[in-house]
PDB file of C-alpha atoms in Angstrom:
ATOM      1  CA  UNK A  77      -6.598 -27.604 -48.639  1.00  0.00           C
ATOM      2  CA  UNK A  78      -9.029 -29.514 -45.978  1.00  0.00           C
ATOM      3  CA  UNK A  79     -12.291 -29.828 -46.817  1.00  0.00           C
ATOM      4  CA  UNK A  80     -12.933 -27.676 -43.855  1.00  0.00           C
ATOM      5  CA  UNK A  81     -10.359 -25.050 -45.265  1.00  0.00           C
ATOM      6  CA  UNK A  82     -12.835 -25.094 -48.511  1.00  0.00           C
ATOM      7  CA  UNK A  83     -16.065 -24.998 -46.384  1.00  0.00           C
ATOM      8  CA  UNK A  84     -14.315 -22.019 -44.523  1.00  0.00           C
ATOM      9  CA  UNK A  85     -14.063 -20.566 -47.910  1.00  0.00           C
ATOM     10  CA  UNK A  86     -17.605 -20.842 -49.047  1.00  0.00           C
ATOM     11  CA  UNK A  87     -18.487 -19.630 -45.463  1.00  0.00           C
ATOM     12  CA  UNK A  88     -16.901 -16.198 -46.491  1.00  0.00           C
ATOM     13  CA  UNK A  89     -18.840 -15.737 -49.586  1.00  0.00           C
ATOM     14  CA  UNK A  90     -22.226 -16.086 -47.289  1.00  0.00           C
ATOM     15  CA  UNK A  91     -20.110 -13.003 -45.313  1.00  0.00           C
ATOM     16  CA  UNK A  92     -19.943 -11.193 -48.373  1.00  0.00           C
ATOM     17  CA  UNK A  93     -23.573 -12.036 -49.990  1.00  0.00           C
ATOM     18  CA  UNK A  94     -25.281 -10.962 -46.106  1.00  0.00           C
ATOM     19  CA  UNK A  95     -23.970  -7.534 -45.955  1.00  0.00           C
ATOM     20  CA  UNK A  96     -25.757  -6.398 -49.260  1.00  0.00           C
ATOM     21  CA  UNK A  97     -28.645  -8.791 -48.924  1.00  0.00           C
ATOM     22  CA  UNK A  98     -29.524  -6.524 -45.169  1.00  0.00           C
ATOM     23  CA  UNK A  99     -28.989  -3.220 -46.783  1.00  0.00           C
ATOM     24  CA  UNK A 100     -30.898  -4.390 -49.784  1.00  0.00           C
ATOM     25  CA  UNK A 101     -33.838  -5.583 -47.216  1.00  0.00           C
ATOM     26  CA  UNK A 102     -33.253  -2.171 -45.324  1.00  0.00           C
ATOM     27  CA  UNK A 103     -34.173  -0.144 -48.151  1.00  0.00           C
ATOM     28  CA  UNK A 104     -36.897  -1.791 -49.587  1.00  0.00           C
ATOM     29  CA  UNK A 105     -38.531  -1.507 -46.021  1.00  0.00           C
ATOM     30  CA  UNK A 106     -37.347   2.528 -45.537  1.00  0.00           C
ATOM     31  CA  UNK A 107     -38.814   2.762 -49.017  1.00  0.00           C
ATOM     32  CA  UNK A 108     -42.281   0.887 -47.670  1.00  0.00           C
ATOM     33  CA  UNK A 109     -42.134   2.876 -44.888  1.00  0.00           C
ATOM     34  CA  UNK A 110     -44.931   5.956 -45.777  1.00  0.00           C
ATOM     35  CA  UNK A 111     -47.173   2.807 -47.003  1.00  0.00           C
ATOM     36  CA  UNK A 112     -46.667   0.621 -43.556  1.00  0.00           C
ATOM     37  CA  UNK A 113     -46.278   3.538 -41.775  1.00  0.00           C
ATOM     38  CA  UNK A 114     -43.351   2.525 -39.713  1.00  0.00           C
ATOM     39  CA  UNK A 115     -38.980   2.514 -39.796  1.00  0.00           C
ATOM     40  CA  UNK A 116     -37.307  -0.073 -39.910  1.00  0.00           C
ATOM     41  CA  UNK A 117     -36.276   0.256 -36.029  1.00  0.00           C
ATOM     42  CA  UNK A 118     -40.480   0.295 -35.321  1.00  0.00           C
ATOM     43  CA  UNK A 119     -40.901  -2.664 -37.745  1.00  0.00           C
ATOM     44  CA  UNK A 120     -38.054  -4.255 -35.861  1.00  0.00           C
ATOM     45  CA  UNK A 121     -39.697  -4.160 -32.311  1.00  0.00           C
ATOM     46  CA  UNK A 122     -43.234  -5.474 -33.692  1.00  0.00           C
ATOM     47  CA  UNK A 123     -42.088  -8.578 -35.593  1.00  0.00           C
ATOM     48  CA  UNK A 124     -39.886  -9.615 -32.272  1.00  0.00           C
ATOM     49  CA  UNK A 125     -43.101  -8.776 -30.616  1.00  0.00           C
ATOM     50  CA  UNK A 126     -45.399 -10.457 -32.836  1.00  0.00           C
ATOM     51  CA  UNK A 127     -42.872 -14.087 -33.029  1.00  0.00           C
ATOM     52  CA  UNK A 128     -42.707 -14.262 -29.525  1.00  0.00           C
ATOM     53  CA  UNK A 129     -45.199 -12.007 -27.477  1.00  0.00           C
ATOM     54  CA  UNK A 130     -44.532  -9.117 -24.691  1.00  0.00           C
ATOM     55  CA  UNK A 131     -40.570  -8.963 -24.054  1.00  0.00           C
ATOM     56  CA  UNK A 132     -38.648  -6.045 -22.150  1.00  0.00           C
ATOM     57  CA  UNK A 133     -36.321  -4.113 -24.387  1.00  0.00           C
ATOM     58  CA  UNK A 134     -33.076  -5.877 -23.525  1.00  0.00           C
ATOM     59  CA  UNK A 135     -34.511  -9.059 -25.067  1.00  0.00           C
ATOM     60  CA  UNK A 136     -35.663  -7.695 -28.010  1.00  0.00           C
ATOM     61  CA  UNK A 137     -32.082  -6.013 -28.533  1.00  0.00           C
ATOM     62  CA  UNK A 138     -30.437  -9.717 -27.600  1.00  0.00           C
ATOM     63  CA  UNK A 139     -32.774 -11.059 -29.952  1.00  0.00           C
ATOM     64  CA  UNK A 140     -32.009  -8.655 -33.237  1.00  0.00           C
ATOM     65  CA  UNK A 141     -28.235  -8.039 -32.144  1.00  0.00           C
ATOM     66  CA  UNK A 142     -29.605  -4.444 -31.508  1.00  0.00           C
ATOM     67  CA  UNK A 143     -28.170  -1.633 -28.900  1.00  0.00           C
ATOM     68  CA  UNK A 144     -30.616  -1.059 -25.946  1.00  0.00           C
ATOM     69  CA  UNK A 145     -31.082   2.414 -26.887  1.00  0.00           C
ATOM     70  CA  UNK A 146     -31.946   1.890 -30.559  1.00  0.00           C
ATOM     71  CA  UNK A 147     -34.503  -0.772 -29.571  1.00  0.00           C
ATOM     72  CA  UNK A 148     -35.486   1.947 -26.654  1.00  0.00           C
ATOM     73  CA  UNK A 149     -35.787   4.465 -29.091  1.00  0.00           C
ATOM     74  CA  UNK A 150     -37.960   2.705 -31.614  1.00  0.00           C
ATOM     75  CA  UNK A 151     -40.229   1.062 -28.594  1.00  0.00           C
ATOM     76  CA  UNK A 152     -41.021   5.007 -27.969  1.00  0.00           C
ATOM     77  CA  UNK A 153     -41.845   5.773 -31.910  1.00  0.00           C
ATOM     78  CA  UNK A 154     -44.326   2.552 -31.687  1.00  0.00           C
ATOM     79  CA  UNK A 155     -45.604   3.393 -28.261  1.00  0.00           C
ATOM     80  CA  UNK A 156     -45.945   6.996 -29.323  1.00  0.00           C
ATOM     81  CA  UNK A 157     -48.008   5.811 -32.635  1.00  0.00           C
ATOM     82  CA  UNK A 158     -50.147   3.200 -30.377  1.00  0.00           C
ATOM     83  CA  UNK A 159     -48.746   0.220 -31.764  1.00  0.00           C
ATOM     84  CA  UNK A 160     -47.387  -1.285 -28.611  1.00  0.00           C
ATOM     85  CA  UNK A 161     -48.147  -0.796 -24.841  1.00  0.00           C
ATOM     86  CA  UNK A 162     -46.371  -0.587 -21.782  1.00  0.00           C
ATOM     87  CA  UNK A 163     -47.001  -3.772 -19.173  1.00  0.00           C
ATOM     88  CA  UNK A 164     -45.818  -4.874 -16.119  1.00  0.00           C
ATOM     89  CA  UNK A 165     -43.254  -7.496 -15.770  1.00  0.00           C
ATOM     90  CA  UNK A 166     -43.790 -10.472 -13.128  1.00  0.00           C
ATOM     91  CA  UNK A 167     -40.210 -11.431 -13.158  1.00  0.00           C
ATOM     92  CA  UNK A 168     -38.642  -7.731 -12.996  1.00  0.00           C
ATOM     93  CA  UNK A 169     -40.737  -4.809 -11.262  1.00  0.00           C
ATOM     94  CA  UNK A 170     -38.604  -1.978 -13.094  1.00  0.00           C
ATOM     95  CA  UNK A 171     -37.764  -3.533 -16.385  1.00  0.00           C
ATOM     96  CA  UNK A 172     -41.496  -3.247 -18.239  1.00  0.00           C
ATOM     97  CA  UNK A 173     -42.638  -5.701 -20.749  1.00  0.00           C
ATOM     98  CA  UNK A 174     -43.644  -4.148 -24.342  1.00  0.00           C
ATOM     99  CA  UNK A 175     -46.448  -5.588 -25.687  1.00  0.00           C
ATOM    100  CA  UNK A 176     -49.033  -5.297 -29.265  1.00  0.00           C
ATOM    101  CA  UNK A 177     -51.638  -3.399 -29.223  1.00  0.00           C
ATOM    102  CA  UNK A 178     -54.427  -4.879 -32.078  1.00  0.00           C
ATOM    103  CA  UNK A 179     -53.357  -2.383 -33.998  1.00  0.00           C
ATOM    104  CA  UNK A 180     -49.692  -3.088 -33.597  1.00  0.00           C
ATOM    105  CA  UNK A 181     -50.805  -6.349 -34.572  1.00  0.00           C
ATOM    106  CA  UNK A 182     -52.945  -5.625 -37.641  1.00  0.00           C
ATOM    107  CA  UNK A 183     -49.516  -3.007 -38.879  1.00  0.00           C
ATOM    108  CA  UNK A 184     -46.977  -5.736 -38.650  1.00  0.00           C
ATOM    109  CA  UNK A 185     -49.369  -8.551 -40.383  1.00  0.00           C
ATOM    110  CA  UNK A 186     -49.581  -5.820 -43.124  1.00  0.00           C
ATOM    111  CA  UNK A 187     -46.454  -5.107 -43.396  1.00  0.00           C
ATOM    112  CA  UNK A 188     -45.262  -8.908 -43.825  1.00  0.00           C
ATOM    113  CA  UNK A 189     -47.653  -9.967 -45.961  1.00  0.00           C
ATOM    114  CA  UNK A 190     -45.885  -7.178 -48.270  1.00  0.00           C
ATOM    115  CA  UNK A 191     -43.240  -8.928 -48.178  1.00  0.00           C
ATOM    116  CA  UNK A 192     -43.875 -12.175 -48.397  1.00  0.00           C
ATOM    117  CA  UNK A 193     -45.508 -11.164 -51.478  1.00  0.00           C
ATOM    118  CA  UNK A 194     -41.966 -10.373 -52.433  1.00  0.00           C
ATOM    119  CA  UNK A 195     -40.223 -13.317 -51.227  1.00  0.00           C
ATOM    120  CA  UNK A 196     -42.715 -15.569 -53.118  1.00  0.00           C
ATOM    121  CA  UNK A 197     -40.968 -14.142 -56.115  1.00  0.00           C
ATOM    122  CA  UNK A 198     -37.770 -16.016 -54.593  1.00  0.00           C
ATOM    123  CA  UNK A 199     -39.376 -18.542 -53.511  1.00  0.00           C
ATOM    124  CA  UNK A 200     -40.101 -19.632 -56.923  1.00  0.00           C
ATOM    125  CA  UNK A 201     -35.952 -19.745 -57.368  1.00  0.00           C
ATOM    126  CA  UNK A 202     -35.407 -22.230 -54.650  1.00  0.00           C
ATOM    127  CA  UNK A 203     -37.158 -25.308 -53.178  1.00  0.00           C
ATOM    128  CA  UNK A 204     -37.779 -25.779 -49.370  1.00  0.00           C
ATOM    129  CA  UNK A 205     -34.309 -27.610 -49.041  1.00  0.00           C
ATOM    130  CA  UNK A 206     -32.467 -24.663 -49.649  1.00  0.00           C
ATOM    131  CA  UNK A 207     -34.163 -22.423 -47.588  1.00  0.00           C
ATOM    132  CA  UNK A 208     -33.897 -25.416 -44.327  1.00  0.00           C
ATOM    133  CA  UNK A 209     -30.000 -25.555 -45.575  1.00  0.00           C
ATOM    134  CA  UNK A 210     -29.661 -21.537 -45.545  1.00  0.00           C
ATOM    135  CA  UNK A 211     -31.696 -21.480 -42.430  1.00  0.00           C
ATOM    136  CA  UNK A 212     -29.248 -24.109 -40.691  1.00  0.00           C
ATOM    137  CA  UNK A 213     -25.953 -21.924 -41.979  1.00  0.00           C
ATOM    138  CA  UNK A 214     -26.559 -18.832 -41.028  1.00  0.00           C
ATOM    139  CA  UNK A 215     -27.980 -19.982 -37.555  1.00  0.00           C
ATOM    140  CA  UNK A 216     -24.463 -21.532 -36.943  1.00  0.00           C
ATOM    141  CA  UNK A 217     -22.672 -18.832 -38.176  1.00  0.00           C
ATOM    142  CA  UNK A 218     -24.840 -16.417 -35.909  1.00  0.00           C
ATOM    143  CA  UNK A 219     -23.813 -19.450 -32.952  1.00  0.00           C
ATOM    144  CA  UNK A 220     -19.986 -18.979 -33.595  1.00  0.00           C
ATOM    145  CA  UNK A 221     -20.390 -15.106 -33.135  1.00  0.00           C
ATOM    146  CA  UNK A 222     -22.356 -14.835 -30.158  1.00  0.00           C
ATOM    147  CA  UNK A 223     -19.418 -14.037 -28.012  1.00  0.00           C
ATOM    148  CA  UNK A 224     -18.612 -10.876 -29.619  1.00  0.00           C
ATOM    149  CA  UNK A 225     -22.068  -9.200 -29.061  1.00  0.00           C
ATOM    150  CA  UNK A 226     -21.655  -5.510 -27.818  1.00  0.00           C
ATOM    151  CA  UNK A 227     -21.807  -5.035 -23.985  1.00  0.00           C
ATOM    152  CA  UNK A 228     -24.720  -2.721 -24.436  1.00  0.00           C
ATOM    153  CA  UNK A 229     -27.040  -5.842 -24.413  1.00  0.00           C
TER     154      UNK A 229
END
């Protein structure tokens, strides 16, 4: 076996370990839900928003590896609750820009600072070189796969 054969190998467990890590992180934020006050699609759209300011839908699916619709669908639930607003877009007249409203804002600071109060419980498991490692994984792994991203997007 290559020592690329081997890293291949260790690759899959990360494949294995992801899949119940997300649901994991799902359910703890469905089950947060009635105390942030938002689903998971909604919490979605306002962390995307709140990382890297007003973006039309399409981006934030492209972003998140989300469907149009569902990103659609949970722009309306945060719209509809006043958390984000409709803008105009300079560089497309009929493709909007979704935006924070300050109270958009204040929910999603709320909501993370939940849960980094969570991850500070893992954060005392691992050191800062870990996390840089994990970070640099998964974003190749997430590289190698880009091809295969639904042609809703």
């Amino acid at each position: 076996m290559t020592d690329a054969d081997a890293t291949a190998d260790r690759l899959a467990e990360v494949y294995l370990l992801v899949g119940p890590l997300y649901r994991r992180v799902l359910r703890e934020v469905e089950e947060a839900a009635p105390a942030n006050r938002v689903s998971t699609g909604v919490r979605a759209v306002l962390d995307q928003l709140s990382r890297n300011g007003p973006m039309t839908v399409p981006e934030i699916g492209r972003s998140q590896s989300l469907s149009r619709q569902f990103v659609q669908r949970s722009a309306d639930e945060a719209l509809a609750a006043g958390l984000v607003q409709r803008r105009e877009n300079p560089r497309h007249r009929r493709s909007r820009l979704i935006a924070l409203t300050a109270e958009g804002s204040t929910r999603i600071e709320e909501v993370t600072r939940r849960e980094h109060a969570r991850l500070r419980e893992v954060a005392r498991e691992v050191d800062d070189a870990d996390v840089r490692a994990t970070l640099r994984v998964l974003t190749a792994m997430v590289d190698a796969l880009a091809e295969i991203e639904p042609a809703t997007h």
